[in-house]
Amino acid sequence: MQTISRLPLLRTALDALRRAGGTIAFVPTMGALHEGHMALVREAARQADHVVASIFVNPTQFGPNEDLAAYPRRMAADQSALAQAGVALLWAPDAAEMYPSGFTTEVRVPSLSTMLCGAHRPGHFAGVATVVCKLFNQVRPDVAVFGEKDWQQLAVIRRMARDLDLAAPAPGRIVGVPTVREADGLALSSRNAYLDPQERLQAAQLPQAMAAAVAALRSGEPESRVLGTLRDALVAAGFAVDYAELRDGDTLETAPVLTPATRLFVAARVGRTRLIDNMAVEGG
Ligand code: PAF
């Protein structure tokens, strides 16, 4: 696997890969890779002939009081995991390469960015949409693969690609991969590394309380009561709840009536770690 950190070299390497024939699937990441990322790489390998991954801890998607400085960085371990998984090329630019002096353009997807995490992390999704738009233009993949744990991010990226008529990845070829979970249900996340042993035990109560809420909704309990019980359970377990909401999975609009697209979205903090998760209400 080649690791490349300069854009002209990336273009040369991608041209060589394309000349070798076949299609390219792209897995953008911020590194500190875990089994959830490796599931994205495996899906990418199913979708195309060559897999290109990126590692870039994107400063513009972190708020001023967020964890940019503390965000885990494990480049050597990440490189070896990606190489072992058969990734052909790793794009690992630094901030100066991604945002050269004078950089000023921003991509915003307001109708999907102001609710849920967007309401608690102003500017976050503009940072994500801008960097992913750049990454797509840099790599020009046939397919791109993202985790469904960041469901709102996936919705923003799909809408950005559609609204801007992005040609690469090909229309409709932004693939979502179901969330990978620990045995106790906790969704894998690079930020789980921040949890101390006590917080790690507490953290498992988030997906467990969400699964109980989904079961109650399926059994016909009213939404407001279920969401109230969920919030109470999370607070009793020591969480500070940012939101616990039912929304349409496509439009992210509030879901006063349950439909097959309705999902339960939760963000809650345990200690200083912010966890997010989402689950389908119908059909698992
Ligand atoms: O999900 C992530 O790791 C990041 O938000 C992404 C998509 C790589 C953009 O920086």
Short mmCIF file of C-alpha atoms and ligand atoms in Angstrom, two decimals:
data_model
loop_
_atom_site.label_atom_id
_atom_site.label_comp_id
_atom_site.label_asym_id
_atom_site.label_seq_id
_atom_site.Cartn_x
_atom_site.Cartn_y
_atom_site.Cartn_z
CA MET A 1 0.00 0.00 0.00
CA GLN A 2 1.27 3.45 -0.96
CA THR A 3 0.76 6.33 1.52
CA ILE A 4 0.60 9.71 -0.19
CA SER A 5 0.41 13.16 1.36
CA ARG A 6 0.83 15.50 -1.64
CA LEU A 7 -1.94 16.14 -4.14
CA PRO A 8 0.13 15.94 -7.36
CA LEU A 9 1.48 12.55 -6.23
CA LEU A 10 -2.06 11.38 -5.44
CA ARG A 11 -3.15 12.27 -8.98
CA THR A 12 -0.20 10.35 -10.49
CA ALA A 13 -0.89 7.29 -8.31
CA LEU A 14 -4.62 7.35 -9.11
CA ASP A 15 -3.86 7.65 -12.85
CA ALA A 16 -1.62 4.57 -12.56
CA LEU A 17 -4.34 2.68 -10.68
CA ARG A 18 -6.91 3.60 -13.33
CA ARG A 19 -4.55 2.62 -16.15
CA ALA A 20 -4.25 -0.80 -14.45
CA GLY A 21 -8.00 -1.08 -15.08
CA GLY A 22 -11.01 -1.52 -12.85
CA THR A 23 -13.02 0.68 -10.56
CA ILE A 24 -12.12 2.56 -7.37
CA ALA A 25 -14.02 2.55 -4.06
CA PHE A 26 -13.14 5.22 -1.52
CA VAL A 27 -13.28 5.06 2.29
CA PRO A 28 -12.73 8.49 3.89
CA THR A 29 -11.76 8.39 7.58
CA MET A 30 -10.17 10.45 10.33
CA GLY A 31 -7.99 7.50 11.37
CA ALA A 32 -7.85 5.76 14.79
CA LEU A 33 -9.34 2.88 12.86
CA HIS A 34 -11.51 0.22 14.47
CA GLU A 35 -13.54 -2.73 13.28
CA GLY A 36 -16.29 -0.37 12.04
CA HIS A 37 -13.82 1.23 9.62
CA MET A 38 -12.57 -2.20 8.54
CA ALA A 39 -16.18 -3.15 7.71
CA LEU A 40 -16.23 -0.09 5.42
CA VAL A 41 -13.02 -1.27 3.75
CA ARG A 42 -14.45 -4.77 3.25
CA GLU A 43 -17.62 -3.31 1.71
CA ALA A 44 -15.48 -1.07 -0.52
CA ALA A 45 -13.57 -4.15 -1.73
CA ARG A 46 -16.90 -5.78 -2.62
CA GLN A 47 -17.99 -2.67 -4.52
CA ALA A 48 -14.92 -2.05 -6.70
CA ASP A 49 -11.60 -3.44 -7.92
CA HIS A 50 -9.33 -1.10 -5.95
CA VAL A 51 -9.83 0.47 -2.51
CA VAL A 52 -8.47 3.93 -1.70
CA ALA A 53 -8.74 5.14 1.91
CA SER A 54 -8.01 8.54 3.40
CA ILE A 55 -6.94 9.63 6.87
CA PHE A 56 -7.38 13.31 7.59
CA VAL A 57 -8.40 14.72 10.98
CA ASN A 58 -10.38 17.58 9.51
CA PRO A 59 -10.00 20.68 11.73
CA THR A 60 -12.97 22.51 10.19
CA GLN A 61 -15.51 20.00 11.49
CA PHE A 62 -14.45 20.51 15.14
CA GLY A 63 -15.91 23.38 17.19
CA PRO A 64 -13.61 25.67 19.21
CA ASN A 65 -14.22 23.73 22.46
CA GLU A 66 -14.21 20.26 20.91
CA ASP A 67 -11.61 17.50 20.90
CA LEU A 68 -9.46 18.31 17.83
CA ALA A 69 -6.19 18.31 19.80
CA ALA A 70 -7.11 15.16 21.76
CA TYR A 71 -8.55 13.23 18.80
CA PRO A 72 -6.69 9.88 18.70
CA ARG A 73 -3.98 9.65 16.04
CA ARG A 74 -2.46 6.22 15.31
CA MET A 75 -1.02 6.48 11.82
CA ALA A 76 1.39 3.51 11.96
CA ALA A 77 -1.24 1.07 13.28
CA ASP A 78 -3.81 2.43 10.81
CA GLN A 79 -1.42 2.00 7.88
CA SER A 80 -0.72 -1.58 8.79
CA ALA A 81 -4.45 -2.42 9.23
CA LEU A 82 -5.31 -0.86 5.86
CA ALA A 83 -2.41 -2.57 4.10
CA GLN A 84 -3.42 -5.94 5.54
CA ALA A 85 -6.99 -5.36 4.38
CA GLY A 86 -5.74 -4.92 0.81
CA VAL A 87 -6.12 -1.14 0.47
CA ALA A 88 -4.16 0.00 -2.60
CA LEU A 89 -3.56 3.58 -1.66
CA LEU A 90 -3.81 5.74 1.47
CA TRP A 91 -4.35 9.48 1.00
CA ALA A 92 -3.05 11.22 4.12
CA PRO A 93 -2.65 14.95 3.51
CA ASP A 94 -1.86 17.45 6.26
CA ALA A 95 -4.00 20.53 6.95
CA ALA A 96 -1.79 22.80 4.81
CA GLU A 97 -2.19 20.47 1.81
CA MET A 98 -5.97 20.28 2.27
CA TYR A 99 -6.49 23.96 3.09
CA PRO A 100 -3.71 25.94 1.42
CA SER A 101 -3.25 29.54 2.43
CA GLY A 102 -6.20 31.64 1.22
CA PHE A 103 -8.67 28.74 1.24
CA THR A 104 -12.14 30.20 1.79
CA THR A 105 -14.84 28.12 0.07
CA GLU A 106 -17.48 26.35 2.14
CA VAL A 107 -20.12 23.77 1.16
CA ARG A 108 -23.27 23.91 3.29
CA VAL A 109 -26.37 21.71 3.26
CA PRO A 110 -28.59 23.77 5.57
CA SER A 111 -31.83 21.79 5.43
CA LEU A 112 -30.07 18.70 6.84
CA SER A 113 -27.53 20.43 9.07
CA THR A 114 -29.47 22.51 11.56
CA MET A 115 -31.13 19.74 13.59
CA LEU A 116 -29.83 16.82 15.71
CA CYS A 117 -26.00 17.06 15.87
CA GLY A 118 -26.08 20.24 13.76
CA ALA A 119 -28.01 22.05 16.51
CA HIS A 120 -25.35 21.11 19.07
CA ARG A 121 -22.27 21.43 16.84
CA PRO A 122 -22.66 24.64 14.81
CA GLY A 123 -20.53 24.54 11.64
CA HIS A 124 -19.78 20.82 11.98
CA PHE A 125 -21.63 19.67 8.86
CA ALA A 126 -20.30 22.54 6.75
CA GLY A 127 -16.83 21.29 7.71
CA VAL A 128 -17.79 17.72 6.80
CA ALA A 129 -19.50 18.64 3.49
CA THR A 130 -16.60 20.86 2.43
CA VAL A 131 -13.88 18.32 3.16
CA VAL A 132 -15.82 15.40 1.65
CA CYS A 133 -16.52 17.45 -1.49
CA LYS A 134 -12.77 18.11 -1.74
CA LEU A 135 -11.91 14.46 -1.04
CA PHE A 136 -14.34 13.30 -3.74
CA ASN A 137 -12.77 15.72 -6.24
CA GLN A 138 -9.27 14.65 -5.24
CA VAL A 139 -9.89 10.89 -5.46
CA ARG A 140 -12.75 10.83 -8.05
CA PRO A 141 -13.92 7.36 -6.93
CA ASP A 142 -16.60 5.26 -8.61
CA VAL A 143 -18.09 4.44 -5.19
CA ALA A 144 -17.70 5.92 -1.71
CA VAL A 145 -18.45 4.07 1.53
CA PHE A 146 -19.54 5.58 4.88
CA GLY A 147 -20.79 4.22 8.20
CA GLU A 148 -24.46 4.50 9.12
CA LYS A 149 -23.53 5.34 12.71
CA ASP A 150 -23.07 8.90 11.44
CA TRP A 151 -26.49 8.78 9.76
CA GLN A 152 -26.93 12.55 9.56
CA GLN A 153 -23.46 12.90 8.03
CA LEU A 154 -24.37 10.32 5.40
CA ALA A 155 -27.62 12.19 4.61
CA VAL A 156 -25.70 15.48 4.28
CA ILE A 157 -23.09 13.92 1.98
CA ARG A 158 -25.68 12.24 -0.25
CA ARG A 159 -27.61 15.50 -0.60
CA MET A 160 -24.41 17.48 -1.27
CA ALA A 161 -23.40 15.06 -4.05
CA ARG A 162 -26.87 15.23 -5.58
CA ASP A 163 -27.30 18.99 -5.30
CA LEU A 164 -23.87 19.73 -6.78
CA ASP A 165 -24.24 17.09 -9.55
CA LEU A 166 -20.97 15.52 -8.44
CA ALA A 167 -19.91 12.99 -11.08
CA ALA A 168 -17.57 11.06 -8.80
CA PRO A 169 -18.67 9.01 -6.99
CA ALA A 170 -21.23 8.11 -9.63
CA PRO A 171 -24.78 9.21 -8.77
CA GLY A 172 -26.33 6.79 -6.26
CA ARG A 173 -22.97 5.19 -5.45
CA ILE A 174 -22.58 6.57 -1.92
CA VAL A 175 -22.97 3.39 0.09
CA GLY A 176 -23.93 3.21 3.78
CA VAL A 177 -22.71 0.33 5.97
CA PRO A 178 -24.66 -0.71 9.10
CA THR A 179 -23.17 0.24 12.46
CA VAL A 180 -20.74 -2.27 13.94
CA ARG A 181 -21.33 -2.84 17.67
CA GLU A 182 -19.48 -4.31 20.64
CA ALA A 183 -21.03 -7.42 22.23
CA ASP A 184 -22.93 -5.22 24.73
CA GLY A 185 -24.37 -3.09 21.91
CA LEU A 186 -22.09 -0.02 22.08
CA ALA A 187 -21.53 1.37 18.59
CA LEU A 188 -17.85 1.35 17.64
CA SER A 189 -16.36 4.84 17.52
CA SER A 190 -12.84 6.24 17.65
CA ARG A 191 -14.07 8.41 20.54
CA ASN A 192 -14.80 5.31 22.67
CA ALA A 193 -11.06 5.44 23.43
CA TYR A 194 -11.80 8.41 25.73
CA LEU A 195 -14.02 6.29 28.05
CA ASP A 196 -12.55 5.12 31.35
CA PRO A 197 -13.61 1.62 32.53
CA GLN A 198 -16.57 2.95 34.57
CA GLU A 199 -17.75 5.18 31.70
CA ARG A 200 -17.35 2.27 29.28
CA LEU A 201 -19.81 0.25 31.40
CA GLN A 202 -22.21 3.21 31.49
CA ALA A 203 -21.87 3.75 27.73
CA ALA A 204 -23.44 0.36 26.95
CA GLN A 205 -26.65 1.60 28.53
CA LEU A 206 -27.16 4.00 25.62
CA PRO A 207 -27.85 1.37 22.90
CA GLN A 208 -29.62 -0.81 25.47
CA ALA A 209 -32.04 2.00 26.42
CA MET A 210 -32.51 2.81 22.73
CA ALA A 211 -33.32 -0.83 21.91
CA ALA A 212 -35.88 -0.83 24.73
CA ALA A 213 -37.41 2.37 23.30
CA VAL A 214 -37.61 0.81 19.82
CA ALA A 215 -39.31 -2.29 21.28
CA ALA A 216 -41.83 -0.08 23.13
CA LEU A 217 -42.61 1.87 19.93
CA ARG A 218 -43.11 -1.38 18.02
CA SER A 219 -45.51 -2.55 20.68
CA GLY A 220 -47.59 0.61 20.11
CA GLU A 221 -46.59 2.77 23.09
CA PRO A 222 -47.08 6.47 22.31
CA GLU A 223 -43.95 8.26 21.01
CA SER A 224 -43.92 11.01 23.65
CA ARG A 225 -44.07 8.50 26.50
CA VAL A 226 -41.34 6.34 24.95
CA LEU A 227 -39.03 9.31 24.42
CA GLY A 228 -39.71 10.53 27.98
CA THR A 229 -38.87 7.10 29.41
CA LEU A 230 -35.72 6.93 27.25
CA ARG A 231 -34.46 10.33 28.44
CA ASP A 232 -35.21 9.42 32.08
CA ALA A 233 -33.35 6.11 31.72
CA LEU A 234 -30.33 7.84 30.20
CA VAL A 235 -30.23 10.55 32.85
CA ALA A 236 -30.56 7.88 35.58
CA ALA A 237 -27.61 6.06 33.98
CA GLY A 238 -25.51 9.23 34.28
CA PHE A 239 -25.81 10.66 30.76
CA ALA A 240 -26.30 14.29 29.80
CA VAL A 241 -28.70 14.00 26.86
CA ASP A 242 -28.17 16.35 23.89
CA TYR A 243 -31.16 14.93 22.02
CA ALA A 244 -33.36 11.83 21.79
CA GLU A 245 -35.65 12.20 18.79
CA LEU A 246 -37.61 10.31 16.18
CA ARG A 247 -36.98 11.57 12.66
CA ASP A 248 -37.46 10.48 9.08
CA GLY A 249 -34.22 8.80 8.01
CA ASP A 250 -34.22 10.43 4.56
CA THR A 251 -35.37 14.00 5.21
CA LEU A 252 -34.39 14.13 8.91
CA GLU A 253 -37.73 15.88 9.50
CA THR A 254 -39.55 15.16 12.76
CA ALA A 255 -41.65 12.02 12.59
CA PRO A 256 -45.02 12.65 14.26
CA VAL A 257 -46.29 9.38 12.76
CA LEU A 258 -44.11 6.27 12.54
CA THR A 259 -43.25 5.16 8.98
CA PRO A 260 -40.81 2.52 7.68
CA ALA A 261 -38.23 5.34 7.34
CA THR A 262 -38.50 6.53 10.97
CA ARG A 263 -35.33 6.26 13.03
CA LEU A 264 -34.48 6.95 16.64
CA PHE A 265 -31.54 9.35 16.98
CA VAL A 266 -29.70 9.96 20.26
CA ALA A 267 -26.65 11.96 21.31
CA ALA A 268 -25.62 11.87 24.94
CA ARG A 269 -22.51 12.62 26.92
CA VAL A 270 -20.93 10.37 29.52
CA GLY A 271 -18.18 12.24 31.34
CA ARG A 272 -16.50 14.28 28.60
CA THR A 273 -17.26 11.80 25.81
CA ARG A 274 -20.12 12.50 23.41
CA LEU A 275 -21.74 9.35 22.00
CA ILE A 276 -24.17 9.24 19.08
CA ASP A 277 -26.29 6.37 17.86
CA ASN A 278 -29.35 5.72 15.70
CA MET A 279 -31.69 2.78 15.13
CA ALA A 280 -34.49 1.92 12.72
CA VAL A 281 -37.83 1.81 14.47
CA GLU A 282 -39.43 -0.68 12.12
CA GLY A 283 -37.90 -3.84 10.76
CA GLY A 284 -34.72 -3.82 12.83
O1 PAF B 1 -16.77 10.23 9.50
C1 PAF B 1 -15.61 10.70 9.46
O2 PAF B 1 -14.62 10.06 9.81
C2 PAF B 1 -15.41 12.11 8.96
O3 PAF B 1 -16.48 12.94 9.34
C3 PAF B 1 -15.16 12.21 7.43
C4 PAF B 1 -16.34 11.69 6.64
C5 PAF B 1 -13.91 11.41 7.08
C6 PAF B 1 -14.93 13.67 7.03
O4 PAF B 1 -13.87 14.23 7.71
#
